[in-house]
Every structure is written in structure tokens, then in C-alpha cells.
Coordinates of C-alpha atoms and ligand atoms in Angstrom, one line a residue:
X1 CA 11.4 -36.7 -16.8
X2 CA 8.9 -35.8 -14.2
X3 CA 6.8 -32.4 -14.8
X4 CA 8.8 -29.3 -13.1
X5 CA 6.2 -27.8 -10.7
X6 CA 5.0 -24.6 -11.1
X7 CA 3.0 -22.8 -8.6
X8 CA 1.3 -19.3 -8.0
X9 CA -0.3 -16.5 -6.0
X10 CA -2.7 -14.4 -6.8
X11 CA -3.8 -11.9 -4.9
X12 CA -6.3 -9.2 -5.7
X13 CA -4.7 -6.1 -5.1
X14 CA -8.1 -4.1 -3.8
X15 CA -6.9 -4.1 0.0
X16 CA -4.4 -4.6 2.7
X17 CA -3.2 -8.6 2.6
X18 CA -3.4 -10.2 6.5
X19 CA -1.7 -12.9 7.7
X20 CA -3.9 -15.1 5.9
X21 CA -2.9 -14.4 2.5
X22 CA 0.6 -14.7 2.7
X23 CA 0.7 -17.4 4.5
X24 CA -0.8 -19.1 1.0
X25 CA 1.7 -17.3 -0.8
X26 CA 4.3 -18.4 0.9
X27 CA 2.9 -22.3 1.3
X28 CA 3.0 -21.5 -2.6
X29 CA 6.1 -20.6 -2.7
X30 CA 7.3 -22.9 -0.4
X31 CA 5.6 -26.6 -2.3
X32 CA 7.8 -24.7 -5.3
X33 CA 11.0 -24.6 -3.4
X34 CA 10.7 -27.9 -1.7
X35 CA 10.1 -29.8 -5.2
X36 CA 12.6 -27.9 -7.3
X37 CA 9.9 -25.9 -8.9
X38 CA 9.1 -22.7 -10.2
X39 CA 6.7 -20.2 -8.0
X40 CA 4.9 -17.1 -9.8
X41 CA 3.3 -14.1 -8.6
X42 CA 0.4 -13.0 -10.4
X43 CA -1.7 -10.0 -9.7
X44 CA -5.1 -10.3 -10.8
X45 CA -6.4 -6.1 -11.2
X46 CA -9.2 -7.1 -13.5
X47 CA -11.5 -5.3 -11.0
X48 CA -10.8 -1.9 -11.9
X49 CA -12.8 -0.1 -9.5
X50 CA -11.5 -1.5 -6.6
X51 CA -7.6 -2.6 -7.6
X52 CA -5.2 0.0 -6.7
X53 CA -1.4 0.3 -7.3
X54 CA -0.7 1.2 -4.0
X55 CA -2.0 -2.2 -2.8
X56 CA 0.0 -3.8 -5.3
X57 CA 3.4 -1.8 -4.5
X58 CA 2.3 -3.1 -1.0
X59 CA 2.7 -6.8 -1.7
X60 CA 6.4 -6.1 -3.8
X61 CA 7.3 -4.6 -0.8
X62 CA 6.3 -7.7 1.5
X63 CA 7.6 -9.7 -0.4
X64 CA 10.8 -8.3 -0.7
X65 CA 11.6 -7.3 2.6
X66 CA 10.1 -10.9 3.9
X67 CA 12.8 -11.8 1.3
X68 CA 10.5 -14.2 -0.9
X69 CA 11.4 -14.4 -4.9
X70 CA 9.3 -15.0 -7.9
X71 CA 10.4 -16.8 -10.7
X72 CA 7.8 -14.9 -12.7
X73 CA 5.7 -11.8 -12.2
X74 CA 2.4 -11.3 -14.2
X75 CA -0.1 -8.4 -14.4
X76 CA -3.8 -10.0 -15.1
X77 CA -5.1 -6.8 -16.8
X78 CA -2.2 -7.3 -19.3
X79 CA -3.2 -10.4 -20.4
X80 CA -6.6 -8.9 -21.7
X81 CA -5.9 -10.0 -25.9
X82 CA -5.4 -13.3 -24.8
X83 CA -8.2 -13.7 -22.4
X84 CA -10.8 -12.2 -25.4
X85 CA -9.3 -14.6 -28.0
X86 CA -10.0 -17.3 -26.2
X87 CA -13.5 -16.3 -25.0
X88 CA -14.4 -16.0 -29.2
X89 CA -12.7 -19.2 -29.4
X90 CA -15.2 -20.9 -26.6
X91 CA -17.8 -18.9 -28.3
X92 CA -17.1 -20.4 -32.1
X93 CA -16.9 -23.7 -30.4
X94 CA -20.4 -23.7 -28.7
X95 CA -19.1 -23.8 -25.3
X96 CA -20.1 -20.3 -24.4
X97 CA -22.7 -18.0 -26.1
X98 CA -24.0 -14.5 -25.9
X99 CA -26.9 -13.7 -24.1
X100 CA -29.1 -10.7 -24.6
X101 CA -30.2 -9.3 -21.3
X102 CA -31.3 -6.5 -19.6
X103 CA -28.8 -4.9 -17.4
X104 CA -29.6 -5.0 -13.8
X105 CA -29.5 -1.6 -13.3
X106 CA -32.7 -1.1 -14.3
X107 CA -32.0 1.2 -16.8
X108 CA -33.7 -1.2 -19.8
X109 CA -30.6 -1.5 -21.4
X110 CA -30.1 -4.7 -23.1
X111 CA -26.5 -6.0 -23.0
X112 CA -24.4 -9.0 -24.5
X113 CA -24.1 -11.0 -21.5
X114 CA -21.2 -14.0 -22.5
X115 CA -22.6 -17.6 -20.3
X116 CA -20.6 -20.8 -20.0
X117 CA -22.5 -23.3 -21.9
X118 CA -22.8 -26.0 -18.8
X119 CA -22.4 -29.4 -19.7
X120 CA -24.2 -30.3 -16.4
X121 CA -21.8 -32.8 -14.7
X122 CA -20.6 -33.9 -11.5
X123 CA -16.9 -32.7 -11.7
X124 CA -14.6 -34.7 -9.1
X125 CA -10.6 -33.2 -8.0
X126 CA -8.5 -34.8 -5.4
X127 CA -7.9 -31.8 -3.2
X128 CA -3.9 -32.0 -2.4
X129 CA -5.1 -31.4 1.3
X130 CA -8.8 -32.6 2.0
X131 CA -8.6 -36.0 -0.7
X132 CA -11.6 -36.2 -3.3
X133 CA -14.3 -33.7 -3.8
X134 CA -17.4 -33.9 -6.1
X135 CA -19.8 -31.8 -7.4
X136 CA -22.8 -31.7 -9.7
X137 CA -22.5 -28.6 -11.5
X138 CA -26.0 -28.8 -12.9
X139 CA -26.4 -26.3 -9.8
X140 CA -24.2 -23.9 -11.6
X141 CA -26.7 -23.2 -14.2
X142 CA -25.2 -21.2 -17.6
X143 CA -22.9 -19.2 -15.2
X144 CA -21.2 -15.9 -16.7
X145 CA -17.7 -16.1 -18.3
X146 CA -17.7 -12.5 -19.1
X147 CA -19.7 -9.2 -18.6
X148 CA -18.7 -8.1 -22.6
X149 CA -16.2 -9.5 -25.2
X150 CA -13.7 -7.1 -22.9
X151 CA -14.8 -7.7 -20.2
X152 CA -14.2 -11.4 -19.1
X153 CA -14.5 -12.3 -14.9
X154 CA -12.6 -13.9 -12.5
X155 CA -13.0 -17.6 -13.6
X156 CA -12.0 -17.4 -17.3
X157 CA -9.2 -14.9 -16.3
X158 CA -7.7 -17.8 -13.9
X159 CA -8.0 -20.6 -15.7
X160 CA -6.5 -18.7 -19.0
X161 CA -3.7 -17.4 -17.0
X162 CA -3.0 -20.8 -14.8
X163 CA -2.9 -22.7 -18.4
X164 CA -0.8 -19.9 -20.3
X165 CA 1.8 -19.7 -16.8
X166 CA 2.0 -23.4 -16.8
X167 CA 1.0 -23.4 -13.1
X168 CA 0.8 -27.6 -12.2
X169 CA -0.5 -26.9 -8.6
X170 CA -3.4 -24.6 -7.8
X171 CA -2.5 -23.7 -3.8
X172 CA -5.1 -21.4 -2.7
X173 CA -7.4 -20.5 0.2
X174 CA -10.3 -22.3 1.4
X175 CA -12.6 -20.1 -0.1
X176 CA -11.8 -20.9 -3.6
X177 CA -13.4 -24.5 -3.0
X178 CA -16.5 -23.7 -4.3
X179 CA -14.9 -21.6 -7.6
X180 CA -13.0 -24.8 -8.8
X181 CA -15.6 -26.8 -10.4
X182 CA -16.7 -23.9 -12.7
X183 CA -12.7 -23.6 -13.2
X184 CA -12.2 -27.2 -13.4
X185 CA -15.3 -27.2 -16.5
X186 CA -13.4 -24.1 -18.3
X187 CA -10.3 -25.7 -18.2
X188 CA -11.9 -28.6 -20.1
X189 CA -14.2 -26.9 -22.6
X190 CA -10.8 -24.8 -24.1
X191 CA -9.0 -28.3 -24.1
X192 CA -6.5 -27.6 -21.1
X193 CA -5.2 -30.3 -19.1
X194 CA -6.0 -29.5 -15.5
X195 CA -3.6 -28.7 -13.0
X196 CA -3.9 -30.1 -8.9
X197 CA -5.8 -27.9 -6.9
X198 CA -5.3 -27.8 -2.9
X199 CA -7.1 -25.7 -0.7
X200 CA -5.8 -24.1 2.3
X201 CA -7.8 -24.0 5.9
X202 CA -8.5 -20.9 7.3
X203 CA -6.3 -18.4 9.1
X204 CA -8.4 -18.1 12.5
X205 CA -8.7 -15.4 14.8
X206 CA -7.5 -16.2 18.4
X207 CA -11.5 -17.1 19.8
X208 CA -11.6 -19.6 16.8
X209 CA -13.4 -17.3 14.5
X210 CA -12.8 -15.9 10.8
X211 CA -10.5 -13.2 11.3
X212 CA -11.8 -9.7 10.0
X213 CA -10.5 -6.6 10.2
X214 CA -12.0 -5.9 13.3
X215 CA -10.9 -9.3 14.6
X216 CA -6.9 -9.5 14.1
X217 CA -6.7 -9.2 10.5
X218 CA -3.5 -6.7 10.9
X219 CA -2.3 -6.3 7.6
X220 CA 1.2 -8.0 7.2
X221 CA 2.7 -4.8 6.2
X222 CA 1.6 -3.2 9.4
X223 CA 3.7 -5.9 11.8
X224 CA 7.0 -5.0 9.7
X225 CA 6.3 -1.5 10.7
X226 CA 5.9 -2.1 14.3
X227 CA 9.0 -4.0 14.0
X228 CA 8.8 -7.7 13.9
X229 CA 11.5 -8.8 11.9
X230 CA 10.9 -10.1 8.8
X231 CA 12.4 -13.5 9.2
X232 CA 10.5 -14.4 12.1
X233 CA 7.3 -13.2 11.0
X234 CA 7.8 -15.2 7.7
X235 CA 8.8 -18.4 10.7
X236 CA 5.6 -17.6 13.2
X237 CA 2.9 -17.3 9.3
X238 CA 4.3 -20.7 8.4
X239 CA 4.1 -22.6 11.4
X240 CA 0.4 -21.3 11.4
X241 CA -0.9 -24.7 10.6
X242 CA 2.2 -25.8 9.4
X243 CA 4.5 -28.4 11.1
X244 CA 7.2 -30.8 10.4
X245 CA 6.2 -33.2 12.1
X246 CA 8.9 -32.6 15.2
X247 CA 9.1 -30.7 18.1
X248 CA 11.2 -27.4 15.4
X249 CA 9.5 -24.5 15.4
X250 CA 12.3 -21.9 14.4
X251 CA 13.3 -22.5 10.7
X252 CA 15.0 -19.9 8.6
X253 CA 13.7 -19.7 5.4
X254 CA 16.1 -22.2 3.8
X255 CA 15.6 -24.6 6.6
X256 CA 11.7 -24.2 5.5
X257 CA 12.1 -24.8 1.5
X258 CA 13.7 -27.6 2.9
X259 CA 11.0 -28.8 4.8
X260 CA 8.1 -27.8 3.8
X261 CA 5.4 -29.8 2.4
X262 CA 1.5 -30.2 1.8
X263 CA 1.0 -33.3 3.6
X264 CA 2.0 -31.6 6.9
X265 CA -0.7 -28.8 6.6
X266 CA -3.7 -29.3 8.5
X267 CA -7.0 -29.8 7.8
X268 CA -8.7 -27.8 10.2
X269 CA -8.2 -23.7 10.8
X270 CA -5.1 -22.7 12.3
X271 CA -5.2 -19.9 14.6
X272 CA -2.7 -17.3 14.4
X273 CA -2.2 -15.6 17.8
X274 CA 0.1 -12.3 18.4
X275 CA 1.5 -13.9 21.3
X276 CA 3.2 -16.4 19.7
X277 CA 4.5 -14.0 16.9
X278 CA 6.4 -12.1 20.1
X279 CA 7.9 -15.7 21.2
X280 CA 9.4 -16.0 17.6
X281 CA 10.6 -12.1 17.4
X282 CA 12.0 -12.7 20.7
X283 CA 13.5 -15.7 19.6
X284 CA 15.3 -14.5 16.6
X285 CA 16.4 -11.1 18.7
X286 CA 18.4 -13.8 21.2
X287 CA 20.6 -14.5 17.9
X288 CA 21.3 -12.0 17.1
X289 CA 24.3 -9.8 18.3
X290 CA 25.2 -6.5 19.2
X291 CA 25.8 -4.6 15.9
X292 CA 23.2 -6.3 14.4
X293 CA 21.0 -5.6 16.9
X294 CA 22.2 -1.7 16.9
X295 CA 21.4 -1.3 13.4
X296 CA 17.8 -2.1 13.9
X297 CA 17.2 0.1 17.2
X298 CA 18.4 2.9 15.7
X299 CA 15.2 2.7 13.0
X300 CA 12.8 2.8 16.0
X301 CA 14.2 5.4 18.3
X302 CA 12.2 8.2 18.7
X303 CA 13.5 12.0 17.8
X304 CA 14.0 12.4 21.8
X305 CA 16.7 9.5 21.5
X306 CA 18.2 10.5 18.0
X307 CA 21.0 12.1 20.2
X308 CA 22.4 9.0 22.1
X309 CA 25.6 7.5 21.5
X310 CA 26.5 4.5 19.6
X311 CA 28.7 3.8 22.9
X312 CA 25.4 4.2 25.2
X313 CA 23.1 2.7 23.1
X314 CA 25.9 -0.7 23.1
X315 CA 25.5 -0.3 27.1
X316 CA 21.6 -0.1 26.6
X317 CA 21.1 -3.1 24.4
X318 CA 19.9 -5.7 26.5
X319 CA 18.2 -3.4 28.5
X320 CA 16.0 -2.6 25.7
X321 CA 16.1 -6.1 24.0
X322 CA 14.9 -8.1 27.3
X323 CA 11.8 -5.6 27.4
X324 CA 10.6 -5.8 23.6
X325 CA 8.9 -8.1 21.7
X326 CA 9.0 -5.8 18.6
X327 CA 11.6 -3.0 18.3
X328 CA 8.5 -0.8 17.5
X329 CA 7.7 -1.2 21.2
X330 CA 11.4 1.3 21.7
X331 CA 8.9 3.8 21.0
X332 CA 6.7 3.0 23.7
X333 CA 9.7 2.4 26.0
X334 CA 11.1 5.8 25.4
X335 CA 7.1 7.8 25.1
X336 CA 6.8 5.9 29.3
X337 CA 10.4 7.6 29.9
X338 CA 12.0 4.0 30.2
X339 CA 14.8 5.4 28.0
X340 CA 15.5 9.3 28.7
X341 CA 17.3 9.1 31.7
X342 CA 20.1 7.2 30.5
X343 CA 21.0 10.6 28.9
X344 CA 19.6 13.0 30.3
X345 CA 19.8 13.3 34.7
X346 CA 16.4 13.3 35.7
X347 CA 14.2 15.2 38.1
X348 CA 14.2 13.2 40.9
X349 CA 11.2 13.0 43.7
X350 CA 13.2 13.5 47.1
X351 CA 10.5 12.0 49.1
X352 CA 10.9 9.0 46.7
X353 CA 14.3 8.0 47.3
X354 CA 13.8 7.1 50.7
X355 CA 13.0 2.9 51.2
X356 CA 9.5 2.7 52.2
X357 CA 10.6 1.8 55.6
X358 CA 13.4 4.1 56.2
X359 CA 14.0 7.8 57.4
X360 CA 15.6 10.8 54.7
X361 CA 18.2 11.0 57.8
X362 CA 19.6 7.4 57.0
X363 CA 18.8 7.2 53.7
X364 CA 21.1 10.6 53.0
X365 CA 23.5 8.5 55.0
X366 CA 23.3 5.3 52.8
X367 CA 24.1 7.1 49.9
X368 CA 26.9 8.5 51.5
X369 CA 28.4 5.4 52.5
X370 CA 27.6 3.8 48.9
X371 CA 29.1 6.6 47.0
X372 CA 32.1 6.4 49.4
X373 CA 32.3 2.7 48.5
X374 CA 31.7 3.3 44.7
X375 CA 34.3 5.8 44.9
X376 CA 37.1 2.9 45.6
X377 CA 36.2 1.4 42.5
X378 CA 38.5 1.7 39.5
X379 CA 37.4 3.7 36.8
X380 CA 38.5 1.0 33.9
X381 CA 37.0 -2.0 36.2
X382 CA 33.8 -0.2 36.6
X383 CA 30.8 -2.7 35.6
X384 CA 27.9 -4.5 37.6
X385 CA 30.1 -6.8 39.2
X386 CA 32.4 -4.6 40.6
X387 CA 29.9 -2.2 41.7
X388 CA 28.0 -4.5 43.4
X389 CA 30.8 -6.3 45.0
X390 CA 31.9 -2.8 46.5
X391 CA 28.1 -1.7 47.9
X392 CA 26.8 -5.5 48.4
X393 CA 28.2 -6.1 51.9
X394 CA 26.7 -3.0 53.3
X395 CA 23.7 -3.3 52.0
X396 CA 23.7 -7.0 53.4
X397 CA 24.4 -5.3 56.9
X398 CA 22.2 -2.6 57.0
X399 CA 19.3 -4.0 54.7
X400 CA 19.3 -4.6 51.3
X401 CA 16.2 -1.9 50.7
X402 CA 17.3 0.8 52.3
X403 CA 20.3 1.3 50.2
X404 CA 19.9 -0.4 47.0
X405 CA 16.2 1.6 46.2
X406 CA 17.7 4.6 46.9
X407 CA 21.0 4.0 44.6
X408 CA 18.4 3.2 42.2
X409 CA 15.9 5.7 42.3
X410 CA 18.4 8.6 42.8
X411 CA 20.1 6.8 39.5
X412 CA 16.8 6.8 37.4
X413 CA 14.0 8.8 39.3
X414 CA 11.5 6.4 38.4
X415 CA 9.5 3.7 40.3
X416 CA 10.7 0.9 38.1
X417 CA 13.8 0.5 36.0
X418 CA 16.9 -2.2 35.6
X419 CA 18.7 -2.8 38.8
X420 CA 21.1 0.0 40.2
X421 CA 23.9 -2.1 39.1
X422 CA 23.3 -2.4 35.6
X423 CA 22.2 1.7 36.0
X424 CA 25.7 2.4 37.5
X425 CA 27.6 0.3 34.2
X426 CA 25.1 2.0 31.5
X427 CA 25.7 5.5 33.4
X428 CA 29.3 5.1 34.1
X429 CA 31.4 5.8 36.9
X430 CA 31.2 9.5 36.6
X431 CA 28.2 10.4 36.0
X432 CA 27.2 7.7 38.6
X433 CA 28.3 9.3 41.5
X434 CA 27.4 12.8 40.0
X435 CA 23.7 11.9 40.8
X436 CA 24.1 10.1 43.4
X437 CA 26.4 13.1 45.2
X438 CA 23.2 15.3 44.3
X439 CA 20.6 13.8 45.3
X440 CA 22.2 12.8 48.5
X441 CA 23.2 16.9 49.1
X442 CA 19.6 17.7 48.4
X443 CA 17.9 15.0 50.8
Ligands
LIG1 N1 -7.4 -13.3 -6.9 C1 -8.0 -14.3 -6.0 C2 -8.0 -13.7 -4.6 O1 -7.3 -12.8 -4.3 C3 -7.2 -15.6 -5.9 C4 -7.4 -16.4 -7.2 C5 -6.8 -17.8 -7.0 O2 -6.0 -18.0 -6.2 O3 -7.2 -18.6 -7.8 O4 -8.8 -14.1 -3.8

């Protein structure tokens, strides 16, 4: 029987995760699926000063809204006993030592220091992505396993949890590269077998460079708040250097267990640009229908909105949907008055109703012919079509300007907003030609 494979992420909890991160936690996750294997999440707090539980509640959170499962869930700090047994055990066997030096404070104070006893080699591992790497780890020197006996660092800590997790496959960021041939000589000095190690390129900022905060690192938490949804930004992180090989770029998260593999990743950065992120969240918003799409507005309207009707806000869906990219932006929207006057009539600028090459005189008088026309149409027929099929003709004969802007403006009061068609269906016939009757007394 062929070995079950077991991967893992582990994330320092000590700030905000990007992009970036999951995006190897979910490649993690993902080599799991796709092999039948088991994926673990570990978090590694054995920085005390800077780990913090809210960072930590943070990445349960992502995970579970992104709706990504663990097999396994492991706190590093907990594993402390296990991590100082095995450092006395490296110690009685001669591959580490204590080391009395002075503490770099300054202070004079001599402490027990705990090195690796270097055997000095050139260690090799065939990186699951980039093929064979070598080093001589005579550069190393008699690195530090461990600041005390209780006190061990990020190397032993990883390779004793790996080992004790049964992880097969290390997949981890780029920047680990140079960390596993230290790893890679632990493993062997406490007898391990060694597990495969790939390293994942970089998650690039859009001009090519590292991303930092300053430089699009947004914290992956932060684009679920502004409303992407959580199934296409789990879509836009994987295809982020990612790809199957075809032209498919939207994959639900089945479709990607299925598909996913290593082999596929490439080798050099991947940049992950907002833009695109919009084109999947637009993407998955076209799938999705009514209802489903009323649930989610109604987390992102704004107080001013809480008032609007399930009935309006059905009529306002794709007015709002073919606008967004994220349903955060309904906020926006409705802070720019977009949204407002579809309940509330709005103050409309007289001077603005009239087409910019008209008179008040006719345009008073296209409004009265329009709501005349308007008038003839059945209450229960009223939509678009039938709107526009009963103002159309007259508007063909006397310009199309002249009496469709002023249908519209008198409809919305604003400079820019959906067609006076689509405002007459959202409004309704009644309240229609209420503004339109008083704007057209007041010109
Ligand atoms: N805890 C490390 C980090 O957040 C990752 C360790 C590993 O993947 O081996 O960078």
C-alpha cells in the first residue's frame, strides 16, 4: 500500500495573513485533497511576544468561511514536553550540546545556549517544484536549536512536529528554502525519515515586486469584509500561479481538489492583481440568482437603506449587481446617492431636467406628452418594455434627448443613473408618474 499523504500549514499567528499565505495553505490543502490525503493545520505560537490569539482566531475564521477543512488542528506551544524530551535526547546523543555564553544583551550574563552539533555536509532534496537543490552546510556553523532546555526555536519545533504529525510533504513558501537544510540535518540526527519538501514562488505585487503591506499585501480577511465572496476569492488565490493546463479558470472548490496538482505550479512569482479578483467576483455573482443574491446585499446596505423592501430591493438587483465588483462597493453606491432615490423622491435641479439643447417650455411639454403616454399603460403590464414601447415613438419624432433625459432626470435627479425605463419598472407605475407630474408642474 502506498504511503497516505499528509500535508500541513503553519502559519505564525503574529500578524494579518495576505494572499500569499493562504494561497500555500490552500496548495497544501489542495496536494492533500487531490491524492486522497490528510491536510493539517498547525499553528506555530512559540514566539510568545509577538503571537497573538486574535491573529489565530483570524485564520479559523478564514478558513472557515473560505470553507477549507483540517483533518487535524495542532497548537505548537502545546507540544513543548515533547519538543524538550527530544532536545535532552539529541543532547545525550552528541548531536547537540550546551554552550555557555554570554547573553547578547550585554548584561554579562552567561546563559546555556543549546547548538546543533554540525556534521558539516552538503545536504541535497529534490524540491517537489524547482528539482534538486544542494547545500554544504559547513556554512551553517553549530547553529542554535534552542535558546534554554524550554526554550527550543523554530527549526527543532518543525521538524519535531512534522515527524510527530506524520506530515509526508513539506509545501511551504519560498522563503523556507534556505531553513530546510538545517531541518533536513535535524531530521537526521533524531533518526526521522525525511518527508518531500516543495517550495512555493512568491506571491508578487502587481509591478512584479514582493508584496508588502504597503504594496498590496491586503490581508485576506480584509477582502471577505469588503465583500468578495468567499468561493471566488478562494478561485482567483489558486489560479495565482496555478493552472490546469487549459483555458478553465473558474473552479469551485471540488472541481479544484480535483484538479489540483504540484506539477502545474509555476516556477517563477505569480502576481496577484485586484483586477482580476473583480473578474472572478463578478463571475460567480452572474451565477448566482435572485434570492441568493438578496441574502448577501442585505449584509452590505448601509443604515440609510435598512428601510427598503424585499420587493424593491428584487427590482434593484441587477441594477446594483451590474455596478459592483464586491457587494462592499453597495456602500459606496449608496454613500454617492446611487441608491436613495429609489425610495425616497429626490430634490430635483429644475434647470437640470431640461436636454442640453432644449427650452423648459418644451421640455414641460415632453413630460406632458410622456406621462400622457405612460398613463395608457396598464398597471399589471407595467415594465421596461412596455414603457418604452408607449414613450419610444415620440421620442423617435421629437428627439430622443429631449424627452428621454428629462424622464430620467425628473425620475432620479441625478446626472447619471440606469435608463428611465428600467427607473420607471424599479419605481412603479405610481410613483412614476407622481414625479414625473411634479416636476413637470414645477418647470
Ligand atoms: N511558521 C512558519 C511561517 O509562518 C512556517 C513554517 C513552515 O511552513 O515550515 O512562516
Amino acid at each position: 500500500m502506498t504511503q497516505q499523504i499528509v500535508t500541513r500549514f503553519a502559519p505564525s499567528p503574529t500578524g494579518h495573513m495576505h494572499t500569499g499565505s493562504y494561497r500555500t495553505a490552500f496548495f497544501a490543502y489542495l496536494y492533500a485533497k487531490r491524492h486522497g490525503g490528510k491536510f493539517i493545520l498547525r499553528i506555530e505560537d512559540t514566539d510568545k511576544e509577538r503571537s497573538k490569539q486574535e491573529y489565530t482566531d483570524e485564520i479559523f475564521k478564514v478558513f472557515e468561511t473560505i470553507g477549507i477543512s483540517y483533518d487535524e488542528k495542532y497548537i505548537q506551544s502545546e507540544n513543548l514536553p515533547r519538543h524538550r524530551e527530544l532536545l535532552q535526547k539529541m543532547i545525550a546523543d552528541g548531536t547537540a550540546y550546551v554552550s555557555k555564553e554570554e547573553a547578547k544583551d550585554g548584561s554579562g550574563v552567561i546563559k546555556d545556549i543549546i547548538r546543533f552539533k554540525n556534521p558539516n555536509k552538503v545536504v541535497v532534496f529534490e524540491d517537489l517544484i524547482r528539482g534538486p537543490i544542494a547545500t554544504d552546510t559547513t556554512d551553517l556553523g553549530d547553529f542554535v536549536l534552542a535558546k534554554n532546555i524550554d526554550e527550543p526555536l523554530f527549526h527543532l519545533a518543525v521538524v519535531i512536529d512534522d515527524h510527530d504529525e506524520g506530515i509526508t510533504h513539506v509545501i511551504r513558501a519560498e522563503e523556507h528554502i534556505a531553513n530546510t537544510p538545517r531541518q533536513i540535518l535535524i531530521h537526521e540526527a533524531l533518526g526521522f525519515g525525511l518527508p518531500r519538501y516543495g517550495h512555493l514562488p512568491l506571491v508578487l505585487a502587481p509591478d512584479k515586486t514582493k508584496m508588502s503591506k504597503r504594496k498590496g499585501a491586503i490581508p485576506v480577511v480584509e477582502y471577505l469584509e469588503r465583500g468578495y465572496l468567499p468561493a471566488a476569492l478562494l478561485n482567483a488565490i489558486c489560479l495565482c500561479g496555478w493552472n490546469p493546463g487549459t483555458e478553465q479558470e473558474l473552479f469551485t472548490r471540488e472541481e479544484l481538489e480535483k484538479a489540483f496538482d504540484l506539477d502545474k505550479v509555476q516556477k517563477a512569482g505569480a502576481i496577484f492583481n485586484e483586477e482580476k479578483l473583480n473578474w472572478f467576483n463578478r463571475e460567480y455573482i452572474k451565477k448566482m440568482n435572485a434570492d441568493e443574491l438578496i441574502s448577501v446585499i442585505k449584509n452590505y446596505l448601509p443604515e440609510s437603506l435598512a428601510s427598503i423592501s424585499d420587493e424593491m430591493l428584487r427590482k434593484l438587483v441587477s441594477v446594483i449587481t451590474e455596478r459592483i465588483s464586491s457587494f462592499g462597493e453597495i456602500r459606496e453606491m449608496a454613500d454617492q446617492g446611487e441608491l436613495g432615490y429609489f425610495i425616497e423622491k429626490p430634490d430635483v435641479d429644475l434647470a437640470k431636467v431640461v436636454w442640453k439643447t432644449d427650452t423648459a417650455k418644451n421640455a414641460k411639454a415632453h413630460l406632458a406628452k410622456a406621462i400622457a403616454l405612460m398613463e395608457s399603460v396598464d398597471e399589471h403590464g407595467w415594465n421596461s418594455t412596455t414603457v418604452k414601447e408607449a414613450v419610444w415613438p415620440y421620442a423617435e419624432e421629437v428627439g430622443r434627448g429631449n424627452v428621454l433625459w428629462p424622464i430620467r432626470f425628473a425620475l432620479s435627479g441625478r446626472d447619471k443613473s440606469p435608463d428611465p425605463f428600467t427607473l420607471a419598472d424599479i419605481l412603479g407605475k405610481k410613483e412614476t408618474l407622481a414625479r414625473l407630474n411634479d416636476v413637470c408642474e414645477k418647470l
